[in-house]
Short mmCIF file of C-alpha atoms in Angstrom, two decimals:
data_model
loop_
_atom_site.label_atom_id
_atom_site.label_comp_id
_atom_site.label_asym_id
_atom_site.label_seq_id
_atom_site.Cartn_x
_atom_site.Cartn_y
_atom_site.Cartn_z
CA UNK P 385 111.45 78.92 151.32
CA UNK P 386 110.50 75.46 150.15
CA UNK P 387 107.58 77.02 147.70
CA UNK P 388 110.42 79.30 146.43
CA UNK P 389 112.77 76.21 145.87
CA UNK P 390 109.85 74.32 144.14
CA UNK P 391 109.26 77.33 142.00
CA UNK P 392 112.86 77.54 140.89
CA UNK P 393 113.23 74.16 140.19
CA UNK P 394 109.67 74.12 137.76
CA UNK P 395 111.23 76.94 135.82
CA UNK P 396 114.37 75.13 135.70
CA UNK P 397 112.54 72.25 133.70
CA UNK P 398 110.98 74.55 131.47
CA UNK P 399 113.92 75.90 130.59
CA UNK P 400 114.88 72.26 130.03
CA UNK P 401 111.63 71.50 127.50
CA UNK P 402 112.16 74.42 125.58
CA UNK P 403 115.10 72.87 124.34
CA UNK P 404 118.39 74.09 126.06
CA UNK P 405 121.55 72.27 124.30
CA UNK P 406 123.31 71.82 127.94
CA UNK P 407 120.92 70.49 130.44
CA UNK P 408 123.91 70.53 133.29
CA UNK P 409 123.88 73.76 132.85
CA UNK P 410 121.06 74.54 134.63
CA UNK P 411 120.88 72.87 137.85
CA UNK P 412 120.64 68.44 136.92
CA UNK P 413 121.58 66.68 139.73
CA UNK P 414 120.72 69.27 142.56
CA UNK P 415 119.26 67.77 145.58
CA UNK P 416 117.09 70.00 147.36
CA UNK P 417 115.94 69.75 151.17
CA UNK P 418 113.47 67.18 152.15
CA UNK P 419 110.36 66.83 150.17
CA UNK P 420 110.84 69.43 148.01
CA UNK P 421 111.33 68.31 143.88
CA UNK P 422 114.45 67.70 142.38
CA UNK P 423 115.83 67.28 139.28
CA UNK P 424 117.65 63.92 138.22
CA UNK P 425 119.51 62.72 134.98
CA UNK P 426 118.96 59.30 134.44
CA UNK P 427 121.42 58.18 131.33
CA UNK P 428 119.97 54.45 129.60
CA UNK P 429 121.55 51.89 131.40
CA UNK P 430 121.60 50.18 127.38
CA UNK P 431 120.70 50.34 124.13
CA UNK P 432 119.65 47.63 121.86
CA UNK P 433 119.05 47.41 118.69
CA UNK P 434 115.80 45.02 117.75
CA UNK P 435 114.36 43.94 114.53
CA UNK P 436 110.46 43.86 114.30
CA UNK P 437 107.57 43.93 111.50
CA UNK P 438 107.66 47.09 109.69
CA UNK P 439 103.58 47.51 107.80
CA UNK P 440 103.27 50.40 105.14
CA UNK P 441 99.77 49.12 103.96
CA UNK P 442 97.41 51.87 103.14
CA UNK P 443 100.12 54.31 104.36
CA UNK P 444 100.26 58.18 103.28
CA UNK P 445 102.34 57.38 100.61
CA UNK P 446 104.30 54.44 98.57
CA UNK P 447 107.52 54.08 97.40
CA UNK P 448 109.28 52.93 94.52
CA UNK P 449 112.88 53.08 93.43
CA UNK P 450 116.52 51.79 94.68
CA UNK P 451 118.51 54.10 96.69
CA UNK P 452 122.73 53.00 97.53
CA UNK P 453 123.63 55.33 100.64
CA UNK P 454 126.91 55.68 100.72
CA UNK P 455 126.70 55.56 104.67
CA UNK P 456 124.04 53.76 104.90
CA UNK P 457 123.83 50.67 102.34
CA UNK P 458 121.86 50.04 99.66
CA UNK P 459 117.68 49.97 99.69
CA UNK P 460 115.44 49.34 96.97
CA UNK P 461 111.25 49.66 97.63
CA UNK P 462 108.54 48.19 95.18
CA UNK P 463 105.07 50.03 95.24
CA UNK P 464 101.39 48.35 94.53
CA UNK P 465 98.74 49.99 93.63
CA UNK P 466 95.14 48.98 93.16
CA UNK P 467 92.29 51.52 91.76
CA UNK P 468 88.21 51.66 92.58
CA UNK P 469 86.14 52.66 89.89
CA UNK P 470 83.59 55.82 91.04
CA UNK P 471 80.71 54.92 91.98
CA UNK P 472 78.26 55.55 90.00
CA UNK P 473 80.32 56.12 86.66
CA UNK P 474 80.71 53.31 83.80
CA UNK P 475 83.09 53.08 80.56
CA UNK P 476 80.14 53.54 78.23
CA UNK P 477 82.46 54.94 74.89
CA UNK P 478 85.31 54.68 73.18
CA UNK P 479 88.37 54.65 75.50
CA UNK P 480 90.82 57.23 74.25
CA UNK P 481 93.59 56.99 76.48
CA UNK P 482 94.54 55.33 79.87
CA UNK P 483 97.15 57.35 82.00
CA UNK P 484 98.35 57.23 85.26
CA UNK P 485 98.89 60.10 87.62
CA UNK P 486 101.25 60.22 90.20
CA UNK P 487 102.16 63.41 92.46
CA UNK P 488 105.61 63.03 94.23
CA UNK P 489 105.86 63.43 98.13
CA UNK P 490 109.26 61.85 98.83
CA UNK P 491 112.65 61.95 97.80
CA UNK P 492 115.67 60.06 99.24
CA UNK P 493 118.86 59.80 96.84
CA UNK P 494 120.53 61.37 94.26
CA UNK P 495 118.76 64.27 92.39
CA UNK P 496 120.94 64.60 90.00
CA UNK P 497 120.16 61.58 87.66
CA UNK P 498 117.42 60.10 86.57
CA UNK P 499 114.95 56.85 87.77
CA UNK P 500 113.34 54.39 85.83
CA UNK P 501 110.58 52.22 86.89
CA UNK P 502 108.91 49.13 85.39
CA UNK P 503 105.17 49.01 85.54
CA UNK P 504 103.87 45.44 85.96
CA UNK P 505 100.06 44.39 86.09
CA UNK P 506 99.04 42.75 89.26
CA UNK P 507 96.85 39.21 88.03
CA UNK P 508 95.65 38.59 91.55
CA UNK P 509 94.51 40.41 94.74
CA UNK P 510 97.26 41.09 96.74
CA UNK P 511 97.02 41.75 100.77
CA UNK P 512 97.77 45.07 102.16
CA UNK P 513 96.33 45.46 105.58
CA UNK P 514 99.16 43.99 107.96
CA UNK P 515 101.65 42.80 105.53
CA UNK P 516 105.22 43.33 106.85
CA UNK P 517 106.98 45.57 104.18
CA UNK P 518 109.68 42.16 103.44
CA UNK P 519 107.15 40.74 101.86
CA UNK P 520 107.68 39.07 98.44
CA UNK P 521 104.38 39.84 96.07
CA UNK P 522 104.41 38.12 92.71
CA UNK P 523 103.73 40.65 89.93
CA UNK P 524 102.38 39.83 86.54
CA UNK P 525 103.80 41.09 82.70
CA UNK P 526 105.46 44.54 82.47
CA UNK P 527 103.40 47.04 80.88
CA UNK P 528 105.93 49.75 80.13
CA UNK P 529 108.79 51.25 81.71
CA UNK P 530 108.90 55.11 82.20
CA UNK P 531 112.32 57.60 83.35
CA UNK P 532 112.03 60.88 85.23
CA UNK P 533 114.23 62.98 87.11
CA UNK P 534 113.19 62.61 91.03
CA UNK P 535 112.99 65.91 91.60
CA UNK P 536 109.49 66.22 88.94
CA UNK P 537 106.05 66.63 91.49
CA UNK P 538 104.12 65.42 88.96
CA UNK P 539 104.08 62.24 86.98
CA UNK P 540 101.58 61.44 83.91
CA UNK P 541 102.44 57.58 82.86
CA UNK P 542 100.50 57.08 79.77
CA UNK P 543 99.85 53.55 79.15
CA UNK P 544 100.61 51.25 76.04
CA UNK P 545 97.35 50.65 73.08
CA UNK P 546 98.38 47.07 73.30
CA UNK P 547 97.48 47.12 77.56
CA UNK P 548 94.34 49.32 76.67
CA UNK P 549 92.70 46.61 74.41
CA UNK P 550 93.71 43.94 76.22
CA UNK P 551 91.72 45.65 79.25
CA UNK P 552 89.24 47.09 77.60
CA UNK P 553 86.74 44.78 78.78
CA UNK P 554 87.68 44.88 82.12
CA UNK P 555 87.67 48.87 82.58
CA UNK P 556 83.85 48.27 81.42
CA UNK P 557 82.77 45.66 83.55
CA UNK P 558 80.35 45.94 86.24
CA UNK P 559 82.86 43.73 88.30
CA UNK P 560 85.66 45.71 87.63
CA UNK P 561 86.05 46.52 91.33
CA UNK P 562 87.22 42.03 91.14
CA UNK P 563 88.40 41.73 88.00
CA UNK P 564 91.08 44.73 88.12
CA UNK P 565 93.91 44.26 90.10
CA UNK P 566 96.60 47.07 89.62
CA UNK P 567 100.12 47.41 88.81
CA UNK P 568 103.26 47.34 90.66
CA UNK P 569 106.17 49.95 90.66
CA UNK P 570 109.68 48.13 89.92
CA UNK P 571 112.85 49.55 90.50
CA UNK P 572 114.84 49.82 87.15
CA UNK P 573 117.53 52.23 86.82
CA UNK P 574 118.60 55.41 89.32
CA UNK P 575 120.35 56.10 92.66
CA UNK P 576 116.55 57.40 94.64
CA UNK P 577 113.65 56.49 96.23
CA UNK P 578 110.83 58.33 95.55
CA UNK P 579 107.43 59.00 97.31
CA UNK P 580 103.78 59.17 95.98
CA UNK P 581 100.84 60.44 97.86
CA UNK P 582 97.78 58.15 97.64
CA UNK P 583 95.56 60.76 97.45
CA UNK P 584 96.47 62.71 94.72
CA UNK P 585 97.83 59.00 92.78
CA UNK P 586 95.10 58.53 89.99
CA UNK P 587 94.31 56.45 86.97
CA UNK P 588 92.96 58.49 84.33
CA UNK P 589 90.63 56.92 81.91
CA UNK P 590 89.94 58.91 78.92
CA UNK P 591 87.11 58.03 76.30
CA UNK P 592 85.44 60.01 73.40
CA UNK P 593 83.51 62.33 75.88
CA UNK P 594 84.86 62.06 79.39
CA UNK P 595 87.53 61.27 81.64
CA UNK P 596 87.65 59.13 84.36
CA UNK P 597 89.22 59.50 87.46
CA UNK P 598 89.75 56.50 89.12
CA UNK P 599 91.54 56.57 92.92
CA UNK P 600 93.31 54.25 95.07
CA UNK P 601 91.65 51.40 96.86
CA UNK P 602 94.70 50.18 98.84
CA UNK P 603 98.75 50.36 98.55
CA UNK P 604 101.37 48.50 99.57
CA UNK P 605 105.10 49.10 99.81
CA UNK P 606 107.62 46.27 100.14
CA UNK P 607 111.60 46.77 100.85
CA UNK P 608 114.49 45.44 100.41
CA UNK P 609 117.87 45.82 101.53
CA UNK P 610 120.58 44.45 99.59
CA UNK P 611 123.53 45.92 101.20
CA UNK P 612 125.12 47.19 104.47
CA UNK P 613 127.47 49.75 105.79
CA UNK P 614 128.32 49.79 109.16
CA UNK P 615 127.48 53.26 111.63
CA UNK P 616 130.45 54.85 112.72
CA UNK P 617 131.68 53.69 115.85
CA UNK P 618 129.64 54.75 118.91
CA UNK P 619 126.67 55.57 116.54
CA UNK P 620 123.53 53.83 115.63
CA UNK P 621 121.27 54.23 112.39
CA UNK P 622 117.66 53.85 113.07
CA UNK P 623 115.76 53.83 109.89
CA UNK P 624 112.22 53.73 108.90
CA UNK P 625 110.72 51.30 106.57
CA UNK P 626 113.04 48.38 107.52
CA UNK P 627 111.52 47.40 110.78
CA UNK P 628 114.93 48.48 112.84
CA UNK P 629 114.19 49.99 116.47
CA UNK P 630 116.14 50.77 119.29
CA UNK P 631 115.23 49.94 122.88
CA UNK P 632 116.43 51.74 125.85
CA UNK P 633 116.42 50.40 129.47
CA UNK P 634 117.04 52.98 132.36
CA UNK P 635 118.12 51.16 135.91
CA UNK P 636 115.36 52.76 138.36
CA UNK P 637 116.38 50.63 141.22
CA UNK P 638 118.23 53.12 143.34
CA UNK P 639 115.15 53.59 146.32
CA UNK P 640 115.72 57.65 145.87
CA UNK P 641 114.25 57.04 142.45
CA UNK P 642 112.16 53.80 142.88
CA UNK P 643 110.05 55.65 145.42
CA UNK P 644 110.27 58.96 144.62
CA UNK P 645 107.12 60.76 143.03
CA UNK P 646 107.18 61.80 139.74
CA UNK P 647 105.98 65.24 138.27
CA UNK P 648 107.85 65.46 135.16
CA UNK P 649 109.91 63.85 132.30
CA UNK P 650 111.60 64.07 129.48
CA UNK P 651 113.68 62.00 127.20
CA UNK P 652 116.89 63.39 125.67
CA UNK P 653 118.67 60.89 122.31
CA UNK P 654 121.42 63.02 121.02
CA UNK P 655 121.54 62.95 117.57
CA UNK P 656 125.05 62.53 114.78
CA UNK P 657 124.97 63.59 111.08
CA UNK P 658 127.27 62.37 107.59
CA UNK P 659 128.28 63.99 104.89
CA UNK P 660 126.17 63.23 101.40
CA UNK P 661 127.63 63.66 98.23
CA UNK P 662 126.54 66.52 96.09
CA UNK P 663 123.30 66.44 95.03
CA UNK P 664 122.54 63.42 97.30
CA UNK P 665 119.11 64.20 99.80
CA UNK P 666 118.51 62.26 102.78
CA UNK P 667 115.65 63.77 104.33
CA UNK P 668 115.11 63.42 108.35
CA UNK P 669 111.88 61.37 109.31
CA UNK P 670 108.52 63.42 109.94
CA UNK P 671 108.44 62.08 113.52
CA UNK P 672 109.57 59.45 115.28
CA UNK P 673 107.33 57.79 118.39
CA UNK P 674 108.00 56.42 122.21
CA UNK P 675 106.61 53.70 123.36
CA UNK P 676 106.66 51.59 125.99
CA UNK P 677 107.46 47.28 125.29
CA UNK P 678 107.90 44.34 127.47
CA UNK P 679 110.65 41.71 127.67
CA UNK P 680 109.87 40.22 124.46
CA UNK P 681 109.60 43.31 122.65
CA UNK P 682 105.47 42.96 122.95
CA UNK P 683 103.76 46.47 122.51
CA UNK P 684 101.01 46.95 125.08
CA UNK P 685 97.59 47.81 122.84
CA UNK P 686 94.56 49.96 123.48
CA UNK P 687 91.32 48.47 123.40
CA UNK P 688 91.04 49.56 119.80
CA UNK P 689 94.26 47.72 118.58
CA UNK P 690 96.30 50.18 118.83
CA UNK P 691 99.33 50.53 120.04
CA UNK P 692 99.98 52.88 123.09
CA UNK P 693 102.28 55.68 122.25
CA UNK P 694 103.70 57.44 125.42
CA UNK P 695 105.34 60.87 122.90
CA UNK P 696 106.03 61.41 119.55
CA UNK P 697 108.60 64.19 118.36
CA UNK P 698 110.16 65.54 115.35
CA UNK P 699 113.85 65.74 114.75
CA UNK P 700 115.47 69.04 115.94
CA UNK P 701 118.31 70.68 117.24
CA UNK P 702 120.53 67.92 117.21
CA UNK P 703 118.24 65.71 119.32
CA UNK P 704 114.69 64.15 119.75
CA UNK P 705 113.04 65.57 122.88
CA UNK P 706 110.37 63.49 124.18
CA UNK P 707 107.81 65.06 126.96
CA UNK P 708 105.91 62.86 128.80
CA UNK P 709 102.96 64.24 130.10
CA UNK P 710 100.11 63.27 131.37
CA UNK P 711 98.53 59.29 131.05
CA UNK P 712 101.92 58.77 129.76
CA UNK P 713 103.75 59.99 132.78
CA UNK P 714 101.91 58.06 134.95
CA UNK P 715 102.86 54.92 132.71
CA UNK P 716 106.69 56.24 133.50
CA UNK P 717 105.57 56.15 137.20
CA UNK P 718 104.58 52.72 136.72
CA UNK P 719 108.14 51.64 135.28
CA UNK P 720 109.86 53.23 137.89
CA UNK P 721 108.17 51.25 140.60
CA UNK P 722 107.50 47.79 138.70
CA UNK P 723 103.90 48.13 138.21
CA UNK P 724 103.93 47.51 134.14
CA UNK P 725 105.32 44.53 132.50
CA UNK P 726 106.68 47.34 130.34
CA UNK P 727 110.83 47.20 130.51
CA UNK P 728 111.93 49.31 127.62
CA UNK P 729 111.21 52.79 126.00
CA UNK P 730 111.44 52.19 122.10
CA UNK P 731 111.81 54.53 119.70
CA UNK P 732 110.41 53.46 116.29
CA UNK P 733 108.41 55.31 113.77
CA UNK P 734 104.31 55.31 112.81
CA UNK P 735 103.67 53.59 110.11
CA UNK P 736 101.56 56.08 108.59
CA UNK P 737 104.79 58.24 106.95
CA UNK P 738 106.35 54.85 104.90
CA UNK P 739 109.39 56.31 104.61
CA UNK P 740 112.95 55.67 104.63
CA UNK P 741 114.14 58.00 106.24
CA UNK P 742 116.92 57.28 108.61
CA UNK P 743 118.47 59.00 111.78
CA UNK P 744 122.00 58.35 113.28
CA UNK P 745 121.85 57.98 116.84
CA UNK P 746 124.69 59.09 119.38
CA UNK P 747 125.65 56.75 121.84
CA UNK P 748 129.17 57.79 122.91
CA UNK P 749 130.00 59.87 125.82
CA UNK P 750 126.08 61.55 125.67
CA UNK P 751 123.94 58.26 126.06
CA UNK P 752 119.95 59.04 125.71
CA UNK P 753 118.77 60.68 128.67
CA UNK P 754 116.05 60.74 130.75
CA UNK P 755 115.76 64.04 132.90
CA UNK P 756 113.04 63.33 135.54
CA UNK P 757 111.26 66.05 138.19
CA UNK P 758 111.07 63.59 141.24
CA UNK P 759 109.76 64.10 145.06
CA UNK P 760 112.27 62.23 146.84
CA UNK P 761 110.86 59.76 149.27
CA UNK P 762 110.94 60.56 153.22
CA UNK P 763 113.72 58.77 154.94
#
């Protein structure tokens, strides 16, 4: 009988994991006989909104252009770019042409105008690698501004004869790699952000009898917001790119949960949604991450630096659904019985997608859930 109980009450979770929209439905809350698993909801006991470092150096893409949500507030994002010369290769004729290429990944805004963006040369090495996407970089003189509709894929820039002769020189030096510094992408005119992968992003240098190709060496993206419009009431936005998390705390005090064993989790946040105007595009993020912080909102790190991500999920059904399985769940168990200085689940993004994408979190009557498989503890 109790095998048959346990049995029901695994498939039960399943059911639960493969994402059915009413977990009540199917048996949260039942308390079976002693020692055999139940399931418990657990709703966050809060939810806090926290400001922390958001780094987009080196990401998968960069971003350039101004975006005004209408629900959201108003966002504008400044790309740098710096190029590495293949190895090998020199500028050994007469340069032709210098153009670059840029392949679009992203798109956040209105699609049914155009963008502009001012090209500025870069006089000095600029950081990349942990630079918190507020930061202020000073940019040199423009080079040329350029306009294109957001929805293009690709993008061929071709730059001014006055900025070729000036840097003719430099594209033929053997230091070039020290002496070249990039550009920056400035937003001018438009209502969108825009998105361009690094690896396709080149700078094409065309003389009498080749072309070279020359790719990115690192990439920054910096943001600013410039204006604010409150989330409806009960609601939350959570937003990538402008260092904005949200921390959950679940009370695990009671002693049938304290002590109880744990076999399996998973994390409910229900999801809201806004109207956009026509044409407008506000893309969900790629995925969003869990992870687990302490008091001070501290990240504990692997020994390789990184930090230590408990799920990551991608927006569906209304929801993010975060299973916790394995090393992770075991880090849960932990929490639940005050063995980890960890106090909050987070959700925040990786900072490999730099995007802006932004989610609107529910927080009304259906408050982020954990749903826990538990072995109550004997009396």
């Amino acid at each position: 009988m109790r095998r048959l109980a346990v049995w029901h009450l695994c498939v039960l979770f399943l059911l639960l994991t493969a994402g059915c929209d009413d977990p009540s439905a199917v048996g949260i809350g039942l308390i079976g006989e002693e020692g055999v698993p139940v399931l418990v909801r657990l709703p966050a006991d809060s939810v806090l909104v926290a400001q922390q470092k958001d780094r987009t150096g080196n990401a998968a893409q960069v971003l350039a252009g101004r975006v005004a949500d209408p629900a959201i507030g108003t966002l504008a994002a400044t790309g740098y770019l710096d190029f590495t010369m293949p190895l090998g290769t020199r500028v050994d004729t007469t340069i032709v042409s210098v153009q670059l290429q840029l392949r679009r990944s992203y798109l956040y805004g209105d699609t049914l105008s155009s963008v502009t963006l001012a090209l500025h040369d870069m006089l000095e090495d600029w950081p990349f690698s942990g630079v918190a996407s507020d930061t202020t970089l000073p940019a040199g003189p423009q080079v040329r501004t350029f306009t294109f509709t957001p929805t293009d894929t690709l993008l061929q820039v071709a730059l001014p004869a006055e900025w070729i002769a000036a840097h003719d020189t430099t594209l033929r030096s053997r230091t070039f790699a020290t002496s070249f510094h990039g550009f920056q992408l400035a937003p001018v005119a438009g209502n969108a952000v825009v998105g361009f992968q690094l690896e396709a992003t080149r700078l094409l240098v065309i003389t009498a009898t080749d072309t070279l190709r020359l790719t990115t060496s690192k990439a920054l993206t910096t943001i600013a917001r410039e204006a604010t419009v409150p989330p409806p009431e009960g609601r939350l936005w959570l937003q990538d790119g402008t260092g904005q998390v949200v921390r959950l705390r679940f009370n695990f005090l009671a002693d049938s949960v304290r002590e109880a064993g744990l076999h399996a989790a998973l994390l409910e946040v229900p999801l809201d949604s806004t109207q956009t105007p026509p044409g407008f595009v506000r893309p969900l993020p790629v995925s969003v991450r869990l992870v687990g912080v302490d008091a001070e909102g501290n990240v504990p790190i692997t020994s390789l630096g990184e930090p230590i991500v408990l799920a990551t999920t991608t927006p569906d059904g209304g929801r993010l659904r975060f299973r916790l399985t394995g090393i992770t769940l075991q880090t849960l168990q932990r929490l639940m019985l005050g063995e980890t200085p960890i106090q909050y689940l987070q959700l925040e993004f990786p900072n490999r997608d730099n995007t802006l994408s932004p989610l609107l979190l529910d927080t009304r009557e259906s408050r982020p859930t954990l749903t826990l498989m538990l072995t109550p503890p004997a009396p």
